Tab-separated table of C-alpha atoms and ligand atoms in Angstrom:
chain	number	residue	atom	x	y	z
A	25	MET	CA	13.429	4.773	8.537
A	26	SER	CA	10.608	3.143	10.422
A	27	ASP	CA	8.934	-0.250	10.391
A	28	PRO	CA	6.879	-0.370	7.179
A	29	THR	CA	4.453	-3.029	8.359
A	30	HIS	CA	1.923	-0.709	9.984
A	31	ALA	CA	-0.655	0.103	7.331
A	32	PRO	CA	-3.692	2.099	8.451
A	33	ALA	CA	-7.068	0.485	9.014
A	34	PRO	CA	-6.464	-3.069	7.808
A	35	GLY	CA	-9.893	-3.916	9.214
A	36	ASP	CA	-10.369	-7.106	11.163
A	37	ALA	CA	-9.080	-9.338	8.363
A	38	ALA	CA	-7.184	-11.379	10.945
A	39	GLY	CA	-10.479	-12.012	12.768
A	40	LYS	CA	-9.338	-9.888	15.704
A	41	PRO	CA	-11.415	-7.160	17.343
A	42	PHE	CA	-10.777	-3.738	15.780
A	43	ILE	CA	-10.606	-0.909	18.330
A	44	ARG	CA	-10.617	2.828	17.611
A	45	VAL	CA	-8.761	4.981	20.120
A	46	ALA	CA	-8.160	8.729	20.502
A	47	ALA	CA	-4.794	9.503	22.137
A	48	GLY	CA	-3.572	12.946	23.231
A	49	VAL	CA	-0.077	14.180	22.486
A	50	ILE	CA	-0.264	16.887	25.156
A	51	LEU	CA	2.531	19.357	24.455
A	52	LYS	CA	3.919	22.154	26.603
A	53	PRO	CA	5.474	25.138	24.764
A	54	ASP	CA	8.955	23.772	25.668
A	55	GLY	CA	8.171	20.598	23.666
A	56	SER	CA	7.702	18.223	26.592
A	57	VAL	CA	4.904	15.676	26.305
A	58	LEU	CA	2.734	14.041	28.963
A	59	LEU	CA	2.906	10.257	29.414
A	60	GLY	CA	0.888	8.072	31.749
A	61	ARG	CA	1.779	4.721	33.298
A	62	ARG	CA	-0.949	2.135	33.001
A	63	PRO	CA	-2.442	1.064	36.345
A	64	ALA	CA	-2.000	-2.436	37.722
A	65	ASP	CA	-5.606	-3.514	37.038
A	66	LYS	CA	-5.485	-2.955	33.225
A	67	PRO	CA	-3.971	-4.970	30.390
A	68	TRP	CA	-0.255	-4.125	29.909
A	69	PRO	CA	0.090	-2.931	33.552
A	70	GLY	CA	3.024	-0.605	34.211
A	71	TRP	CA	3.613	0.235	30.536
A	72	TRP	CA	3.690	3.891	29.514
A	73	GLU	CA	1.255	5.428	27.019
A	74	LEU	CA	-0.299	8.663	25.855
A	75	PRO	CA	-3.488	9.612	27.715
A	76	GLY	CA	-6.690	8.709	25.875
A	77	GLY	CA	-9.050	5.833	25.268
A	78	LYS	CA	-11.620	4.119	23.105
A	79	LEU	CA	-14.194	5.979	21.035
A	80	GLU	CA	-17.755	5.487	22.189
A	81	PRO	CA	-20.450	4.854	19.567
A	82	GLY	CA	-21.301	8.037	17.643
A	83	GLU	CA	-18.320	10.001	18.980
A	84	THR	CA	-15.814	11.825	16.789
A	85	VAL	CA	-12.106	11.494	17.574
A	86	LEU	CA	-11.911	14.995	19.054
A	87	GLU	CA	-15.037	14.420	21.173
A	88	ALA	CA	-13.623	11.153	22.531
A	89	LEU	CA	-10.303	12.849	23.222
A	90	ALA	CA	-11.931	15.690	25.203
A	91	ARG	CA	-14.020	13.223	27.218
A	92	GLU	CA	-11.083	10.897	27.976
A	93	LEU	CA	-8.747	13.723	29.016
A	94	LYS	CA	-11.416	15.095	31.347
A	95	GLU	CA	-11.984	11.637	32.875
A	96	GLU	CA	-8.310	10.631	33.117
A	97	LEU	CA	-6.587	13.948	33.850
A	98	ASP	CA	-9.336	16.388	34.835
A	99	ILE	CA	-8.396	18.915	32.138
A	100	GLU	CA	-10.601	20.774	29.607
A	101	VAL	CA	-9.099	20.664	26.136
A	102	THR	CA	-9.187	24.052	24.364
A	103	ASP	CA	-6.836	23.424	21.416
A	104	ALA	CA	-6.533	19.980	19.813
A	105	SER	CA	-5.848	18.961	16.220
A	106	PRO	CA	-5.609	15.629	14.429
A	107	TRP	CA	-2.012	14.564	13.779
A	108	VAL	CA	-1.347	10.968	12.648
A	109	THR	CA	-3.748	8.015	12.620
A	110	TYR	CA	-1.833	4.802	12.948
A	111	THR	CA	-2.859	1.153	13.132
A	112	HIS	CA	-1.077	-1.496	15.172
A	113	GLU	CA	-1.796	-5.185	15.354
A	114	TYR	CA	-1.465	-6.660	18.847
A	115	PRO	CA	-1.639	-10.410	19.527
A	116	LYS	CA	-5.268	-10.088	20.640
A	117	ASN	CA	-6.636	-7.082	18.750
A	118	ILE	CA	-6.013	-4.417	16.128
A	119	VAL	CA	-5.888	-0.872	17.487
A	120	GLN	CA	-6.354	2.202	15.317
A	121	LEU	CA	-4.924	5.143	17.228
A	122	ALA	CA	-5.847	8.678	16.221
A	123	PHE	CA	-2.996	10.653	17.768
A	124	CYS	CA	-4.017	14.288	18.284
A	125	GLN	CA	-1.782	17.164	19.286
A	126	VAL	CA	-3.112	19.074	22.287
A	127	ARG	CA	-1.561	22.507	22.718
A	128	GLY	CA	-4.197	24.201	24.847
A	129	TRP	CA	-6.079	23.078	27.961
A	130	VAL	CA	-7.470	24.428	31.207
A	131	GLY	CA	-6.437	22.856	34.503
A	132	GLU	CA	-3.364	21.030	35.741
A	133	PRO	CA	-3.283	17.358	34.643
A	134	ARG	CA	-3.693	15.078	37.673
A	135	CYS	CA	-4.098	11.323	38.078
A	136	MET	CA	-7.796	10.458	38.140
A	137	GLU	CA	-7.401	6.731	37.431
A	138	ASP	CA	-4.536	5.631	39.643
A	139	GLN	CA	-2.045	6.075	36.825
A	140	GLN	CA	1.362	7.726	37.257
A	141	LEU	CA	2.131	10.811	35.091
A	142	ALA	CA	5.391	12.235	33.729
A	143	TRP	CA	6.289	15.133	31.440
A	144	VAL	CA	9.159	13.997	29.208
A	145	ASP	CA	11.382	15.616	26.609
A	146	PRO	CA	10.786	13.439	23.509
A	147	SER	CA	14.240	14.284	22.104
A	148	ARG	CA	15.878	12.389	24.987
A	149	THR	CA	16.871	8.839	24.149
A	150	PRO	CA	16.268	6.636	25.953
A	151	LEU	CA	13.231	8.300	27.512
A	152	PRO	CA	13.440	8.600	31.313
A	153	VAL	CA	10.416	6.309	31.828
A	154	GLY	CA	9.828	2.564	31.596
A	155	PRO	CA	8.755	0.745	28.430
A	156	LEU	CA	6.224	2.364	26.084
A	157	LEU	CA	3.318	0.404	24.634
A	158	PRO	CA	4.486	-0.798	21.200
A	159	ALA	CA	2.002	1.467	19.359
A	160	THR	CA	3.149	4.480	21.406
A	161	GLU	CA	6.741	4.334	20.177
A	162	PRO	CA	6.113	5.795	16.677
A	163	PRO	CA	4.480	9.049	17.870
A	164	LEU	CA	7.333	9.634	20.296
A	165	ARG	CA	9.770	9.187	17.391
A	166	TRP	CA	7.723	11.497	15.141
A	167	LEU	CA	7.875	14.234	17.762
A	168	ARG	CA	11.627	14.422	17.078
A	169	LEU	CA	10.916	15.610	13.535
A	170	PRO	CA	11.145	19.388	13.208
A	171	ASP	CA	7.946	21.132	12.077
A	172	ARG	CA	9.597	23.244	9.375
A	173	TYR	CA	11.290	21.719	6.327
A	174	LEU	CA	13.309	23.983	4.041
A	175	ILE	CA	13.945	22.936	0.431
A	176	THR	CA	16.797	24.525	-1.495
A	177	ALA	CA	16.399	26.382	-4.799
A	178	ILE	CA	19.895	27.647	-5.510
A	179	GLY	CA	19.728	27.232	-9.278
A	180	GLY	CA	23.446	27.140	-9.997
A	181	ALA	CA	26.942	28.169	-8.974
A	182	ASP	CA	26.194	31.871	-9.514
A	183	GLY	CA	23.536	31.864	-6.815
A	184	LEU	CA	25.447	29.841	-4.221
A	185	ALA	CA	26.993	32.608	-2.099
A	186	ALA	CA	23.704	34.501	-1.766
A	187	TYR	CA	21.866	31.265	-0.979
A	188	LEU	CA	24.303	30.253	1.758
A	189	ALA	CA	23.727	33.634	3.414
A	190	ARG	CA	19.937	33.034	3.303
A	191	LEU	CA	20.413	29.524	4.633
A	192	GLU	CA	22.489	30.873	7.504
A	193	LYS	CA	19.608	33.154	8.477
A	194	ALA	CA	17.078	30.310	8.321
A	195	LEU	CA	19.301	28.037	10.417
A	196	SER	CA	19.903	30.806	12.947
A	197	ALA	CA	16.126	31.271	13.146
A	198	GLY	CA	15.727	27.611	14.133
A	199	VAL	CA	15.270	25.605	10.891
A	200	ARG	CA	16.544	22.070	11.653
A	201	LEU	CA	15.540	20.091	8.550
A	202	VAL	CA	16.717	20.911	5.038
A	203	GLN	CA	16.494	19.180	1.678
A	204	PHE	CA	19.091	19.715	-1.048
A	205	ARG	CA	17.087	19.635	-4.276
A	206	GLU	CA	18.583	21.066	-7.434
A	207	PRO	CA	17.039	19.252	-10.417
A	208	ALA	CA	18.138	21.891	-12.962
A	209	TRP	CA	21.557	22.945	-11.740
A	210	ALA	CA	23.125	25.508	-14.061
A	211	GLY	CA	26.893	25.719	-14.229
A	212	ASN	CA	29.704	23.254	-14.497
A	213	GLY	CA	27.583	20.146	-14.155
A	214	ALA	CA	27.274	17.475	-11.514
A	215	GLU	CA	30.645	18.056	-9.824
A	216	ASP	CA	29.749	21.635	-9.188
A	217	ALA	CA	26.358	20.676	-7.775
A	218	HIS	CA	28.004	18.048	-5.593
A	219	ALA	CA	30.349	20.658	-4.129
A	220	ALA	CA	27.355	22.923	-3.411
A	221	PHE	CA	25.555	20.014	-1.723
A	222	ARG	CA	28.552	19.434	0.536
A	223	ARG	CA	28.661	23.097	1.512
A	224	VAL	CA	24.957	23.103	2.359
A	225	LEU	CA	25.420	19.884	4.359
A	226	ARG	CA	28.350	21.310	6.347
A	227	GLN	CA	26.462	24.494	7.094
A	228	CYS	CA	23.408	22.545	8.318
A	229	ARG	CA	25.530	20.361	10.560
A	230	ARG	CA	27.210	23.378	12.137
A	231	HIS	CA	23.728	24.285	13.427
A	232	GLY	CA	22.752	20.740	14.412
A	233	ALA	CA	20.305	20.604	11.477
A	234	ARG	CA	19.799	17.552	9.269
A	235	CYS	CA	20.149	17.776	5.497
A	236	LEU	CA	18.451	15.249	3.213
A	237	VAL	CA	19.317	14.842	-0.452
A	238	ASN	CA	16.645	14.613	-3.138
A	239	SER	CA	16.535	11.448	-5.240
A	240	CYS	CA	17.068	13.524	-8.415
A	241	HIS	CA	20.743	13.506	-7.373
A	242	PRO	CA	23.058	10.504	-7.874
A	243	GLU	CA	22.663	7.600	-5.487
A	244	SER	CA	26.399	7.823	-4.810
A	245	TRP	CA	25.743	11.047	-2.822
A	246	TRP	CA	22.978	9.695	-0.615
A	247	ALA	CA	25.074	8.081	2.112
A	248	GLU	CA	26.804	11.441	2.732
A	249	ALA	CA	23.515	13.080	3.719
A	250	ASP	CA	21.348	12.695	6.819
A	251	GLY	CA	18.782	10.862	4.726
A	252	VAL	CA	17.149	10.861	1.337
A	253	HIS	CA	13.992	12.481	0.037
A	254	LEU	CA	12.335	10.465	-2.756
A	255	ARG	CA	10.384	12.116	-5.548
A	256	ALA	CA	6.854	10.691	-5.764
A	257	ALA	CA	7.625	8.696	-8.936
A	258	ASP	CA	10.817	7.271	-7.421
A	259	ALA	CA	8.931	6.204	-4.290
A	260	ARG	CA	6.205	4.494	-6.323
A	261	LEU	CA	8.804	2.599	-8.383
A	262	ARG	CA	10.726	1.533	-5.302
A	263	ALA	CA	7.566	0.479	-3.492
A	264	ALA	CA	6.735	-1.673	-6.533
A	265	GLY	CA	10.320	-2.987	-6.682
A	266	VAL	CA	10.825	-1.630	-10.222
A	267	PRO	CA	14.391	-0.536	-11.089
A	268	ALA	CA	14.520	3.208	-11.816
A	269	SER	CA	16.949	4.661	-14.347
A	270	GLY	CA	20.232	5.640	-12.763
A	271	ALA	CA	19.393	3.984	-9.445
A	272	ASP	CA	19.149	0.428	-8.267
A	273	ALA	CA	15.555	0.346	-7.016
A	274	THR	CA	15.905	-3.206	-5.787
A	275	ARG	CA	18.737	-2.442	-3.354
A	276	PRO	CA	17.294	-1.852	0.150
A	277	LEU	CA	17.093	1.887	0.754
A	278	GLN	CA	18.615	1.549	4.224
A	279	SER	CA	21.836	0.273	2.667
A	280	VAL	CA	22.040	3.177	0.175
A	281	ALA	CA	20.825	5.950	2.446
A	282	PRO	CA	20.922	5.469	6.195
A	283	GLY	CA	19.028	8.127	8.156
A	284	LEU	CA	15.685	9.767	7.515
A	285	LEU	CA	13.464	8.865	4.601
A	286	GLY	CA	11.117	11.545	3.241
A	287	VAL	CA	8.740	11.067	0.304
A	288	SER	CA	6.940	13.594	-1.895
A	289	ALA	CA	3.255	12.858	-2.406
A	290	HIS	CA	0.382	14.299	-4.411
A	291	THR	CA	-2.146	11.472	-4.183
A	292	ALA	CA	-3.347	8.710	-1.874
A	293	ALA	CA	-1.304	6.208	-3.943
A	294	ASP	CA	1.863	8.236	-3.284
A	295	LEU	CA	1.139	8.160	0.447
A	296	ASP	CA	0.597	4.403	0.248
A	297	ALA	CA	4.038	4.082	-1.371
A	298	ALA	CA	5.587	6.234	1.377
A	299	ARG	CA	4.078	4.018	4.042
A	300	ALA	CA	5.049	0.801	2.247
A	301	LEU	CA	8.657	2.019	2.179
A	302	GLY	CA	8.598	2.794	5.902
A	303	ALA	CA	9.142	6.511	5.278
A	304	ASP	CA	9.598	8.727	8.308
A	305	PHE	CA	7.370	11.392	6.764
A	306	ALA	CA	5.708	12.556	3.567
A	307	VAL	CA	5.404	16.003	1.994
A	308	LEU	CA	1.964	16.483	0.460
A	309	GLY	CA	0.869	19.181	-1.957
A	310	HIS	CA	0.727	21.516	-3.415
A	311	VAL	CA	-1.873	22.824	-0.971
A	312	LEU	CA	-2.153	26.528	-1.822
A	313	ASP	CA	-1.258	28.235	-5.092
A	314	THR	CA	2.480	28.710	-5.416
A	315	PRO	CA	4.935	30.277	-7.873
A	316	SER	CA	6.545	26.804	-8.213
A	317	HIS	CA	3.433	25.555	-10.073
A	318	PRO	CA	2.114	28.545	-12.035
A	319	GLY	CA	-1.414	28.082	-13.365
A	320	GLN	CA	-2.033	24.879	-11.361
A	321	ALA	CA	-4.556	25.296	-8.563
A	322	GLY	CA	-3.594	23.870	-5.184
A	323	MET	CA	-5.523	20.937	-3.697
A	324	GLY	CA	-6.769	23.146	-0.833
A	325	TRP	CA	-6.925	22.383	2.886
A	326	ALA	CA	-10.010	20.142	2.770
A	327	ARG	CA	-8.390	17.682	0.360
A	328	PHE	CA	-5.096	17.897	2.229
A	329	ALA	CA	-6.854	16.985	5.494
A	330	GLU	CA	-8.645	14.060	3.854
A	331	LEU	CA	-5.407	12.607	2.457
A	332	ALA	CA	-3.338	13.300	5.577
A	333	ARG	CA	-5.922	11.605	7.808
A	334	ASP	CA	-5.342	8.253	6.101
A	335	ALA	CA	-1.598	8.631	5.556
A	336	GLY	CA	-0.467	6.696	8.649
A	337	LEU	CA	2.686	8.809	8.991
A	338	PRO	CA	3.527	12.480	9.644
A	339	VAL	CA	2.734	14.754	6.703
A	340	PHE	CA	4.165	18.179	5.915
A	341	ALA	CA	2.036	20.607	3.902
A	342	ILE	CA	3.768	22.166	0.892
A	343	GLY	CA	2.661	24.901	-1.508
A	344	GLY	CA	2.223	28.507	-0.372
A	345	GLN	CA	3.387	27.685	3.175
A	346	SER	CA	4.967	30.064	5.660
A	347	GLU	CA	4.959	30.800	9.384
A	348	ALA	CA	1.532	32.383	8.790
A	349	THR	CA	0.036	29.078	7.576
A	350	LEU	CA	1.536	26.790	10.260
A	351	ALA	CA	-1.531	26.994	12.521
A	352	ASP	CA	-3.853	26.257	9.563
A	353	ALA	CA	-1.641	23.358	8.518
A	354	ARG	CA	-1.818	21.851	12.020
A	355	ARG	CA	-5.581	22.272	12.171
A	356	HIS	CA	-5.785	20.183	8.997
A	357	GLY	CA	-3.664	17.351	10.318
A	358	ALA	CA	-0.202	18.434	9.160
A	359	HIS	CA	2.897	17.690	11.185
A	360	GLY	CA	4.445	20.885	9.857
A	361	ILE	CA	5.155	22.988	6.775
A	362	ALA	CA	7.657	22.637	3.920
A	363	GLY	CA	8.729	25.093	1.296
A	364	ILE	CA	11.387	26.889	-0.663
A	365	ARG	CA	10.833	30.589	-0.189
A	366	ARG	CA	9.181	31.399	3.109
A	367	ILE	CA	10.364	28.769	5.588
B	231	8GT	N1	-4.637	5.721	25.451
B	231	8GT	C1	-3.742	5.023	24.770
B	231	8GT	N2	-4.007	3.744	24.362
B	231	8GT	C2	-3.047	3.099	23.685
B	231	8GT	C3	-1.795	3.709	23.395
B	231	8GT	N3	-1.028	2.820	22.701
B	231	8GT	C4	-1.776	1.681	22.574
B	231	8GT	O1	-1.418	0.660	22.015
B	231	8GT	N4	-3.002	1.850	23.165
B	231	8GT	C5	-4.034	0.822	23.217
B	231	8GT	O2	-5.297	1.383	22.934
B	231	8GT	C6	-6.303	0.868	23.803
B	231	8GT	C7	-6.826	1.995	24.678
B	231	8GT	O3	-7.965	1.646	25.261
B	231	8GT	P1	-8.416	2.146	26.729
B	231	8GT	O4	-7.315	2.840	27.426
B	231	8GT	O5	-9.711	2.833	26.574
B	231	8GT	O6	-8.747	0.802	27.361
B	231	8GT	P2	-7.906	-0.237	28.161
B	231	8GT	O7	-7.753	-1.459	27.333
B	231	8GT	O8	-6.663	0.376	28.665
B	231	8GT	O9	-8.860	-0.564	29.378
B	231	8GT	P3	-10.385	-0.214	29.700
B	231	8GT	O10	-11.168	-0.241	28.439
B	231	8GT	O11	-10.767	-1.335	30.592
B	231	8GT	O12	-10.362	1.115	30.379
B	231	8GT	C8	-5.652	-0.191	24.627
B	231	8GT	O13	-5.807	-1.421	23.998
B	231	8GT	C9	-4.174	0.210	24.606
B	231	8GT	O14	-3.333	-0.906	24.752
B	231	8GT	C10	-1.536	5.030	23.833
B	231	8GT	O15	-0.454	5.614	23.658
B	231	8GT	N5	-2.543	5.644	24.516
């Protein structure tokens, strides 16, 4: 779970200058990301950051990004998409950073401003460079989140063997984040579902994948998992400090469920709750029509993009998602895709 104090765009309530910045998360196909070391003549000299800089008046984020990466690295951006916009309060100013993923460019990045450059594998901890600017730590952490999130729909004991075979295929194909979610388990009740959860967990761990447990399951299971995924209503109650039935909403989540914290969201208020709780990510939808919500139209990509832009944390798109929609999801600001059937 991350530090919950970073709300987006608090304005300059503290009387500090408010600065808007576009920062490039320049990614090679092997997952490595480009960092730059700030030159000696700038504030925070020697600290590492993502390439980018301040928006000029009238510029969009993507325009500022393209200009800055040309000036700083001498590359032409050909494929960039918004990712997470995050606000950090420094002692002297408030910086709103629009982190954008850059997956296509022309030219070889080179130092144009006396900075030092390094390609690093974000999964390595500690990173093999010096200290990162405080506001640059969250995006490096978010890069460790897989971009596909599989949610179980086993149904009951009768379906378990077939499901485990499907899960094995998904894990072998590279899925590294799974959520056990069985709100209507059919069979011999909770004990049976608990045994199924443990089997799913073991299978995930054999592949180095993390398995979160949905908050529809008893709190007593949560510490066994690699994190918890809160339903939207549970997250709103917890964010408001209201005790939920069957769970002690006032107990700090970290003490009940160490590890990752995911939150389901359908509205801006749900995303606010996710951020207030310091969630690592949210799952927003449903975006496209899906058999899980028959007769209910999806929110569509335009609304998804609008909500994701202000979320302040990585957002997975859910509803009608599959490998075929991953590029669309990224273009609209998603970190990745989540789903039951086609992940
Ligand atoms: N490009 C970039 N800036 C960041 C990151 N993290 C972070 O806090 N910042 C802050 O965002 C602002 C970026 O502005 P900038 O690079 O255009 O300007 P600067 O203050 O370095 O100097 P300058 O305006 O004199 O060139 C700085 O205040 C910097 O501290 C990051 O990862 N990348």
